[in-house]
Tab-separated table of C-alpha atoms and ligand atoms in Angstrom:
chain	number	residue	atom	x	y	z
A	129	MET	CA	3.747	-24.668	-37.185
A	130	GLY	CA	2.732	-22.800	-34.476
A	131	GLN	CA	5.252	-20.401	-32.561
A	132	SER	CA	7.234	-21.486	-30.361
A	133	LEU	CA	7.313	-20.686	-26.595
A	134	GLU	CA	10.449	-18.835	-26.245
A	135	SER	CA	10.484	-17.190	-29.330
A	136	ARG	CA	7.053	-16.307	-28.938
A	137	LEU	CA	8.116	-14.438	-25.423
A	138	LEU	CA	11.561	-13.204	-26.714
A	139	GLN	CA	8.925	-11.879	-28.861
A	140	ALA	CA	6.295	-9.604	-26.314
A	141	LEU	CA	9.602	-8.995	-24.289
A	142	ALA	CA	10.952	-6.681	-26.962
A	143	THR	CA	7.795	-5.136	-27.397
A	144	LEU	CA	8.022	-3.858	-24.424
A	145	GLU	CA	11.650	-2.981	-24.956
A	146	THR	CA	10.371	-0.694	-27.421
A	147	THR	CA	7.339	0.910	-25.129
A	148	HIS	CA	9.663	0.687	-22.405
A	149	ALA	CA	8.170	-0.546	-20.240
A	150	ARG	CA	10.402	-4.426	-19.630
A	151	ARG	CA	11.053	-4.047	-15.828
A	152	MET	CA	14.006	-6.173	-14.700
A	153	LEU	CA	15.392	-6.852	-11.040
A	154	ARG	CA	18.326	-4.683	-9.866
A	155	ALA	CA	20.404	-5.681	-6.688
A	156	PHE	CA	19.264	-2.904	-4.295
A	157	ASP	CA	22.364	-3.475	-2.257
A	158	GLU	CA	25.298	-3.478	-5.828
A	159	LYS	CA	26.451	0.094	-4.171
A	160	PRO	CA	25.712	2.052	-1.377
A	161	PHE	CA	21.603	4.129	-2.981
A	162	ILE	CA	20.258	6.695	-1.004
A	163	ASN	CA	16.387	4.467	-1.088
A	164	PHE	CA	13.915	7.218	-1.845
A	165	SER	CA	11.914	3.656	-3.251
A	166	SER	CA	11.399	2.260	0.268
A	167	ASN	CA	7.787	1.693	1.684
A	168	ASP	CA	9.802	0.867	5.202
A	169	TYR	CA	8.363	4.263	6.056
A	170	LEU	CA	8.832	4.332	9.898
A	171	GLY	CA	12.278	3.036	9.515
A	172	LEU	CA	11.032	-0.401	11.336
A	173	SER	CA	12.858	-2.982	9.707
A	174	GLN	CA	16.031	-2.294	10.989
A	175	HIS	CA	14.496	-1.561	14.792
A	176	PRO	CA	16.336	-3.381	17.612
A	177	LYS	CA	13.490	-4.757	18.964
A	178	LEU	CA	11.926	-6.385	15.415
A	179	LYS	CA	15.053	-8.145	14.888
A	180	GLN	CA	15.534	-9.560	18.616
A	181	ALA	CA	11.545	-10.678	18.594
A	182	SER	CA	12.786	-11.994	15.562
A	183	ILE	CA	15.380	-13.670	16.242
A	184	GLU	CA	14.303	-15.414	19.320
A	185	ALA	CA	11.238	-17.180	18.099
A	186	ILE	CA	13.302	-18.455	15.644
A	187	ASP	CA	15.589	-20.004	18.121
A	188	GLN	CA	12.603	-20.802	19.908
A	189	PHE	CA	10.046	-22.626	16.801
A	190	GLY	CA	12.485	-22.490	14.616
A	191	THR	CA	12.091	-20.678	10.729
A	192	GLY	CA	9.061	-22.034	8.788
A	193	GLY	CA	5.638	-21.949	9.220
A	194	GLN	CA	4.972	-25.971	9.116
A	195	SER	CA	1.475	-26.205	7.736
A	196	SER	CA	-1.472	-24.485	7.243
A	197	ARG	CA	-3.107	-22.635	10.424
A	198	LEU	CA	-5.951	-24.818	10.214
A	199	VAL	CA	-3.873	-28.246	10.121
A	200	SER	CA	-0.935	-27.164	12.728
A	201	GLY	CA	0.304	-24.094	11.214
A	202	THR	CA	-1.514	-22.191	14.654
A	203	LYS	CA	1.047	-21.221	17.582
A	204	LYS	CA	-0.225	-18.724	21.126
A	205	LEU	CA	2.117	-16.532	19.250
A	206	HIS	CA	-0.475	-16.150	15.448
A	207	LEU	CA	-3.363	-15.461	18.191
A	208	ALA	CA	-1.176	-13.088	20.352
A	209	LEU	CA	-1.191	-11.397	17.338
A	210	GLU	CA	-4.399	-11.343	15.897
A	211	SER	CA	-5.224	-9.804	19.508
A	212	ALA	CA	-3.122	-7.219	19.376
A	213	VAL	CA	-4.502	-6.685	15.632
A	214	ALA	CA	-7.882	-5.760	16.623
A	215	SER	CA	-6.850	-3.465	19.486
A	216	TYR	CA	-4.548	-1.557	17.386
A	217	LYS	CA	-7.446	-1.285	15.116
A	218	ASN	CA	-10.388	-1.023	17.926
A	219	THR	CA	-12.278	-4.182	16.397
A	220	GLU	CA	-13.664	-7.436	17.911
A	221	SER	CA	-11.301	-9.462	15.738
A	222	ALA	CA	-8.521	-9.734	13.140
A	223	LEU	CA	-7.105	-12.056	10.610
A	224	VAL	CA	-3.955	-12.425	9.755
A	225	PHE	CA	-2.726	-13.835	5.992
A	226	SER	CA	0.882	-14.483	4.825
A	227	SER	CA	0.725	-10.867	2.458
A	228	GLY	CA	-1.070	-7.800	2.271
A	229	TYR	CA	-1.765	-9.583	-1.334
A	230	GLN	CA	-3.116	-12.548	-0.436
A	231	ALA	CA	-5.419	-10.753	1.997
A	232	ASN	CA	-6.976	-8.185	-0.502
A	233	VAL	CA	-7.240	-11.113	-2.931
A	234	SER	CA	-8.342	-13.694	-0.378
A	235	LEU	CA	-11.174	-11.131	1.397
A	236	LEU	CA	-12.755	-10.472	-1.836
A	237	GLN	CA	-12.866	-13.944	-3.126
A	238	ALA	CA	-14.997	-14.382	0.106
A	239	LEU	CA	-16.929	-11.952	0.972
A	240	CYS	CA	-18.442	-10.679	-1.671
A	241	GLN	CA	-20.560	-12.892	-3.410
A	242	LYS	CA	-23.271	-13.639	-6.708
A	243	ASP	CA	-25.515	-11.211	-5.863
A	244	ASP	CA	-23.635	-8.859	-4.213
A	245	VAL	CA	-22.121	-5.392	-6.328
A	246	ILE	CA	-18.621	-4.002	-5.732
A	247	LEU	CA	-18.345	-0.374	-5.751
A	248	ALA	CA	-14.581	0.282	-6.742
A	249	ASP	CA	-12.366	3.001	-6.997
A	250	LYS	CA	-10.811	3.142	-10.178
A	251	TRP	CA	-7.439	3.644	-9.540
A	252	ASN	CA	-7.400	0.806	-6.519
A	253	HIS	CA	-3.491	-1.388	-5.799
A	254	ALA	CA	-3.432	-4.495	-8.197
A	255	SER	CA	-4.256	-6.812	-5.238
A	256	LEU	CA	-7.856	-4.818	-4.708
A	257	VAL	CA	-8.147	-5.539	-8.241
A	258	ASP	CA	-7.419	-9.260	-9.188
A	259	GLY	CA	-9.632	-9.840	-6.082
A	260	CYS	CA	-12.907	-8.570	-7.912
A	261	ARG	CA	-11.555	-10.487	-10.684
A	262	LEU	CA	-11.897	-13.051	-8.746
A	263	ALA	CA	-14.875	-12.358	-6.760
A	264	GLU	CA	-18.514	-13.877	-7.760
A	265	ALA	CA	-19.890	-10.408	-7.518
A	266	THR	CA	-19.630	-7.714	-10.563
A	267	THR	CA	-18.085	-4.720	-10.208
A	268	ILE	CA	-18.340	-1.123	-11.406
A	269	ARG	CA	-15.354	1.133	-11.312
A	270	TYR	CA	-16.130	4.442	-9.987
A	271	ARG	CA	-13.592	7.716	-10.532
A	272	HIS	CA	-10.419	8.055	-8.953
A	273	ALA	CA	-11.909	9.575	-6.048
A	274	ASP	CA	-15.094	10.769	-6.591
A	275	MET	CA	-18.240	11.316	-4.470
A	276	ASN	CA	-20.601	12.825	-6.530
A	277	HIS	CA	-19.609	10.270	-9.702
A	278	LEU	CA	-19.775	6.991	-6.441
A	279	GLU	CA	-22.859	8.221	-5.055
A	280	ALA	CA	-24.498	8.653	-9.298
A	281	ARG	CA	-22.952	5.128	-8.660
A	282	LEU	CA	-25.052	4.213	-5.191
A	283	LYS	CA	-27.824	6.067	-6.406
A	284	ALA	CA	-27.795	3.852	-10.672
A	285	LEU	CA	-28.169	0.816	-7.991
A	286	ASP	CA	-30.926	2.268	-5.387
A	287	GLY	CA	-33.297	-0.821	-5.137
A	288	LYS	CA	-31.434	-2.767	-7.660
A	289	VAL	CA	-29.232	-5.569	-5.858
A	290	SER	CA	-30.468	-8.205	-3.868
A	291	GLY	CA	-27.389	-9.206	-2.320
A	292	THR	CA	-24.983	-6.282	-0.538
A	293	LYS	CA	-23.300	-3.426	-1.995
A	294	TRP	CA	-20.068	-3.121	-1.163
A	295	ILE	CA	-17.741	-0.368	-1.537
A	296	VAL	CA	-13.797	-0.563	-1.833
A	297	THR	CA	-11.364	2.002	-1.969
A	298	ASP	CA	-7.012	2.652	-0.698
A	299	SER	CA	-6.876	5.163	2.290
A	300	LEU	CA	-4.041	6.580	1.001
A	301	PHE	CA	-3.245	5.952	-2.889
A	302	SER	CA	0.504	4.304	-3.151
A	303	MET	CA	1.066	6.434	-6.161
A	304	ASP	CA	-0.539	9.714	-5.539
A	305	GLY	CA	0.028	10.124	-2.352
A	306	ASP	CA	-3.082	11.358	-1.967
A	307	TRP	CA	-6.149	9.944	0.372
A	308	VAL	CA	-10.466	9.665	-0.323
A	309	ASP	CA	-12.030	11.735	2.252
A	310	LEU	CA	-13.379	9.377	3.776
A	311	PRO	CA	-16.607	10.912	6.033
A	312	ALA	CA	-18.359	11.970	2.534
A	313	LEU	CA	-18.022	7.746	2.020
A	314	VAL	CA	-19.065	6.753	4.856
A	315	GLY	CA	-21.859	9.281	4.686
A	316	LEU	CA	-22.966	7.656	1.132
A	317	ALA	CA	-22.491	4.293	2.791
A	318	HIS	CA	-24.579	5.051	4.489
A	319	ARG	CA	-27.469	6.664	2.629
A	320	TYR	CA	-27.161	3.681	0.124
A	321	GLY	CA	-27.031	0.831	2.631
A	322	ALA	CA	-23.304	-0.565	1.484
A	323	GLU	CA	-21.096	-1.809	3.552
A	324	ILE	CA	-17.094	-0.013	3.144
A	325	ILE	CA	-13.916	-2.774	2.872
A	326	LEU	CA	-10.797	-0.270	3.338
A	327	ASP	CA	-7.202	-0.429	1.999
A	328	GLU	CA	-5.039	0.923	4.918
A	329	ALA	CA	-1.903	-0.243	3.530
A	330	HIS	CA	-0.121	2.600	3.310
A	331	ALA	CA	-1.445	4.543	6.327
A	332	SER	CA	-1.024	2.293	8.742
A	333	GLY	CA	1.246	3.052	11.389
A	334	LEU	CA	1.609	6.847	10.233
A	335	PHE	CA	-1.911	8.815	10.700
A	336	GLY	CA	-4.040	8.518	13.597
A	337	ALA	CA	-3.318	10.446	17.240
A	338	GLU	CA	-4.183	8.009	19.240
A	339	ARG	CA	-3.049	4.676	18.122
A	340	ALA	CA	-1.418	5.640	14.179
A	341	SER	CA	-4.081	3.102	13.408
A	342	GLY	CA	-4.598	4.360	9.421
A	343	LEU	CA	-7.019	7.118	8.748
A	344	ALA	CA	-9.901	5.419	9.608
A	345	GLU	CA	-8.885	6.493	12.844
A	346	HIS	CA	-7.708	10.262	12.239
A	347	PHE	CA	-11.074	10.891	10.397
A	348	GLY	CA	-12.759	8.878	13.344
A	349	VAL	CA	-15.074	6.769	11.275
A	350	SER	CA	-13.218	3.487	11.927
A	351	GLN	CA	-16.447	2.119	13.379
A	352	HIS	CA	-18.428	2.492	10.026
A	353	ILE	CA	-15.940	-0.037	8.253
A	354	ALA	CA	-16.869	-3.551	8.162
A	355	VAL	CA	-13.577	-4.753	6.682
A	356	GLN	CA	-10.337	-3.043	8.013
A	357	MET	CA	-7.035	-3.973	5.734
A	358	GLY	CA	-3.424	-2.988	6.049
A	359	THR	CA	-0.035	-4.900	5.534
A	360	PHE	CA	2.583	-5.256	8.195
A	361	SER	CA	4.839	-4.693	5.437
A	362	LYS	CA	5.029	-0.749	5.162
A	363	GLY	CA	4.515	1.907	7.942
A	364	LEU	CA	5.073	-1.375	10.244
A	365	GLY	CA	8.618	-2.426	8.218
A	366	SER	CA	8.067	-6.684	8.794
A	367	PHE	CA	5.959	-8.254	6.289
A	368	GLY	CA	1.937	-9.894	5.514
A	369	GLY	CA	-1.508	-8.388	6.124
A	370	TYR	CA	-4.172	-8.719	8.084
A	371	VAL	CA	-8.214	-8.148	7.970
A	372	ALA	CA	-9.617	-6.708	10.745
A	373	GLY	CA	-13.390	-5.756	12.379
A	374	SER	CA	-16.140	-8.503	13.714
A	375	GLN	CA	-16.176	-11.985	14.860
A	376	ALA	CA	-18.414	-12.818	12.400
A	377	LEU	CA	-16.161	-11.555	9.545
A	378	VAL	CA	-13.014	-13.322	11.246
A	379	ASP	CA	-15.034	-16.153	11.696
A	380	TRP	CA	-15.861	-16.357	8.047
A	381	LEU	CA	-12.637	-15.459	7.051
A	382	THR	CA	-11.604	-18.562	8.769
A	383	ASN	CA	-13.985	-20.594	6.793
A	384	LYS	CA	-14.152	-19.198	2.916
A	385	ALA	CA	-10.313	-17.053	2.824
A	386	ARG	CA	-8.677	-19.632	0.129
A	387	GLY	CA	-5.124	-17.363	-0.054
A	388	PHE	CA	-6.185	-18.060	3.878
A	389	ILE	CA	-6.669	-21.423	4.306
A	390	TYR	CA	-4.843	-23.357	1.575
A	391	THR	CA	-1.237	-21.670	2.952
A	392	THR	CA	1.142	-22.578	5.415
A	393	ALA	CA	0.614	-20.277	8.736
A	394	MET	CA	2.928	-16.837	9.010
A	395	PRO	CA	7.012	-18.201	10.033
A	396	PRO	CA	6.656	-17.597	14.142
A	397	SER	CA	10.095	-14.655	13.387
A	398	VAL	CA	7.766	-12.727	11.414
A	399	VAL	CA	4.357	-12.608	13.535
A	400	ALA	CA	6.967	-12.018	16.619
A	401	ALA	CA	8.819	-8.987	14.062
A	402	ASN	CA	5.069	-7.344	13.545
A	403	LEU	CA	3.878	-8.414	18.006
A	404	ALA	CA	6.692	-5.755	18.708
A	405	ALA	CA	6.238	-3.509	15.632
A	406	ILE	CA	2.938	-2.681	17.072
A	407	GLU	CA	4.617	-2.507	20.145
A	408	VAL	CA	6.548	0.150	19.122
A	409	VAL	CA	3.768	2.013	16.741
A	410	ARG	CA	2.440	2.364	19.952
A	411	SER	CA	5.070	3.266	22.847
A	412	GLU	CA	7.565	5.461	20.067
A	413	PRO	CA	5.537	7.896	18.333
A	414	ASN	CA	8.966	10.028	18.052
A	415	HIS	CA	9.604	7.858	14.438
A	416	ARG	CA	6.380	9.605	13.011
A	417	GLU	CA	7.331	12.683	13.971
A	418	ALA	CA	10.639	12.284	12.468
A	419	LEU	CA	8.505	11.268	9.720
A	420	TRP	CA	6.442	14.685	9.429
A	421	GLN	CA	9.397	16.618	9.483
A	422	ASN	CA	11.073	14.557	6.489
A	423	VAL	CA	8.175	15.091	4.716
A	424	ALA	CA	7.406	18.913	5.718
A	425	TRP	CA	11.130	19.436	4.949
A	426	LEU	CA	10.912	18.734	2.009
A	427	LYS	CA	7.910	19.318	0.118
A	428	ASN	CA	9.300	22.520	1.660
A	429	GLN	CA	12.403	22.160	-0.847
A	430	LEU	CA	10.133	20.879	-3.769
A	431	GLN	CA	8.699	23.907	-3.947
A	432	THR	CA	11.285	26.148	-3.572
A	433	LEU	CA	12.565	24.467	-6.587
A	434	LEU	CA	9.059	24.839	-8.140
A	435	ASP	CA	8.836	29.027	-7.356
A	436	GLY	CA	12.146	29.536	-9.162
A	437	ARG	CA	10.671	26.901	-12.211
A	438	LEU	CA	13.637	24.656	-11.700
A	439	VAL	CA	11.262	21.771	-11.397
A	440	PRO	CA	8.071	20.981	-13.971
A	441	TYR	CA	5.486	19.410	-11.657
A	442	LEU	CA	3.087	20.113	-8.990
A	443	VAL	CA	4.045	19.297	-5.344
A	444	PRO	CA	0.793	16.853	-4.191
A	445	LYS	CA	-1.222	19.007	-1.739
A	446	SER	CA	-1.742	16.038	0.592
A	447	GLU	CA	-0.087	15.989	3.254
A	448	SER	CA	1.768	12.258	2.637
A	449	GLN	CA	4.832	10.256	2.431
A	450	ILE	CA	4.134	9.853	-0.913
A	451	ILE	CA	5.469	11.954	-3.424
A	452	PRO	CA	4.572	11.975	-7.062
A	453	ILE	CA	6.411	13.098	-10.247
A	454	THR	CA	4.649	12.470	-12.938
A	455	LEU	CA	6.390	12.912	-16.227
A	456	GLY	CA	4.981	11.544	-18.526
A	457	GLU	CA	5.809	9.121	-21.596
A	458	ASN	CA	7.472	6.205	-20.330
A	459	ALA	CA	11.256	6.430	-21.799
A	460	LEU	CA	11.308	10.170	-19.565
A	461	VAL	CA	10.097	8.391	-16.619
A	462	VAL	CA	13.703	5.539	-17.851
A	463	GLU	CA	15.704	8.224	-18.361
A	464	ALA	CA	14.978	10.477	-15.171
A	465	SER	CA	15.612	7.339	-13.016
A	466	GLY	CA	18.821	6.171	-14.204
A	467	PHE	CA	20.715	9.470	-14.490
A	468	LEU	CA	19.274	9.835	-10.503
A	469	MET	CA	20.859	7.123	-9.746
A	470	GLU	CA	24.208	6.631	-11.951
A	471	ARG	CA	24.890	9.964	-10.879
A	472	PHE	CA	23.712	11.471	-7.913
A	473	GLY	CA	22.902	7.487	-6.190
A	474	LEU	CA	19.872	7.883	-5.645
A	475	TRP	CA	17.318	5.068	-5.795
A	476	LEU	CA	14.496	6.225	-7.522
A	477	SER	CA	11.420	3.556	-9.482
A	478	ALA	CA	10.522	4.627	-12.020
A	479	ILE	CA	7.000	3.447	-12.013
A	480	ARG	CA	5.358	3.680	-15.373
A	481	PRO	CA	1.717	1.483	-17.129
A	482	PRO	CA	-0.229	-0.902	-15.892
A	483	THR	CA	0.790	-0.047	-12.450
A	484	VAL	CA	-0.189	4.133	-13.316
A	485	PRO	CA	-2.500	5.061	-16.682
A	486	VAL	CA	-0.441	5.124	-19.544
A	487	GLY	CA	0.785	8.477	-20.793
A	488	THR	CA	1.612	9.326	-15.976
A	489	ALA	CA	4.857	7.305	-15.548
A	490	ARG	CA	6.226	8.946	-12.878
A	491	LEU	CA	9.441	9.581	-10.049
A	492	ARG	CA	7.655	8.082	-6.911
A	493	VAL	CA	8.969	9.674	-3.860
A	494	SER	CA	8.199	8.118	-0.687
A	495	VAL	CA	10.193	9.913	2.210
A	496	CYS	CA	11.034	7.409	5.660
A	497	ALA	CA	11.317	8.219	9.096
A	498	ASN	CA	15.164	7.727	8.601
A	499	HIS	CA	16.369	9.501	6.305
A	500	THR	CA	19.259	12.125	7.301
A	501	LYS	CA	18.807	15.680	6.227
A	502	ALA	CA	22.058	15.009	3.774
A	503	GLU	CA	19.960	12.303	1.674
A	504	LEU	CA	17.036	14.666	1.861
A	505	GLN	CA	18.892	17.475	0.170
A	506	GLN	CA	21.152	15.165	-1.498
A	507	LEU	CA	17.406	14.670	-3.711
A	508	VAL	CA	16.478	17.702	-3.732
A	509	ASP	CA	20.442	18.623	-5.698
A	510	GLY	CA	19.245	15.730	-8.228
A	511	LEU	CA	16.006	16.582	-9.085
A	512	SER	CA	17.284	20.232	-10.006
A	513	GLY	CA	20.200	18.843	-11.435
A	514	TYR	CA	18.601	16.604	-13.800
A	515	PHE	CA	15.567	19.586	-14.423
A	516	SER	CA	17.969	21.745	-15.202
A	517	GLN	CA	20.510	20.152	-17.185
B	18	PLP	C1	-2.546	-0.706	-1.216
B	18	PLP	C2	-1.820	-1.526	-1.582
B	18	PLP	N1	-2.958	-3.071	-0.493
B	18	PLP	C3	-1.891	-4.153	-0.554
B	18	PLP	C4	-0.433	-4.402	-0.935
B	18	PLP	C5	-0.555	-5.145	-0.946
B	18	PLP	O1	0.748	-5.620	0.896
B	18	PLP	P1	1.994	-6.948	0.366
B	18	PLP	O2	3.264	-5.869	-0.315
B	18	PLP	O3	1.868	-6.966	2.094
B	18	PLP	O4	1.329	-7.996	-0.084
B	18	PLP	C6	-0.211	-3.276	-1.469
B	18	PLP	C7	1.388	-3.486	-1.391
B	18	PLP	O5	2.333	-4.168	-2.295
B	18	PLP	C8	-0.397	-1.680	-1.557
B	18	PLP	O6	-0.450	-0.487	-1.868
């Protein structure tokens, strides 16, 4: 007789335990931790305008989305949000999805067809990876952010693809805090006749001098990117995902993106908060200014620790709000995370494979606009305390 489901699962969980790879849920608010694992980079989840917009929408429309957008779920509020996203991203049109994960999976499945080839960065976010799995196109991966390798892959495909060649990448990589050389990527796409799908989940609201719409704006290449994807769930402090591009793209996704068609509309309270978030990002640059000041201060402190050989890791060169502290083995990072939590009240999750490659387990520090100097100092003290024990 085969093993029971229960014992099979327990055995598999025990294996995860022995490799320090088992994930557990712990309530963040069980104690007053200082959170350095949040993607609420601008602190907008606590902004009074977002909260108020949500409350008013609940009063007016109730709590749920009621049905799929194509059935009776679309309200004027949804259309207003899509038009706000399109102006934010400076595109013809936009479509909102219930989450960023859903947006990526559905857009790749709907767009990348049988005769197409997807060239995907090896470290793309799991939602892009899953979308590639679901798409009928062939996926070929290239080394992380390596434009020479991408070019070699494109060259090898020259004249061999009857459909579309897609380059699919995050703009800012969430586990390393580095970003792709977008002007070079756009140059390659142009030279080899490929289209770009760009995930700006961690860059939206933060980069871009005029609209803060992401790294495509920062590098001045937005008009060369066919599909710009983003989330409301990180810098914009709320929830949900979107795809921005041409009207034809949006019409196609409305007809073919299964994660858009076969799911209930985003609740009005979330739509209203998202609209308010776009407006706040436009009119209140002080949040990102505070963020970049915090990032500069912390990196400077970490560099001092490094120069004094108090910490054994490199401070990343990229100017981003994500600072990985790579320790290598799972056990080490679990121990460090526990130490910082218990002794210093710092919440810094242990990031382990399969989220990051084997042997690169890390603490991922994400700096936010609403971290105080005292909280940043507590992090510096915690890290030097851990590394000097
Ligand atoms: C690069 C990237 N894309 C997409 C997502 C999914 O977004 P969401 O959390 O809105 O589902 C995430 C984060 O979770 C992400 O890091």
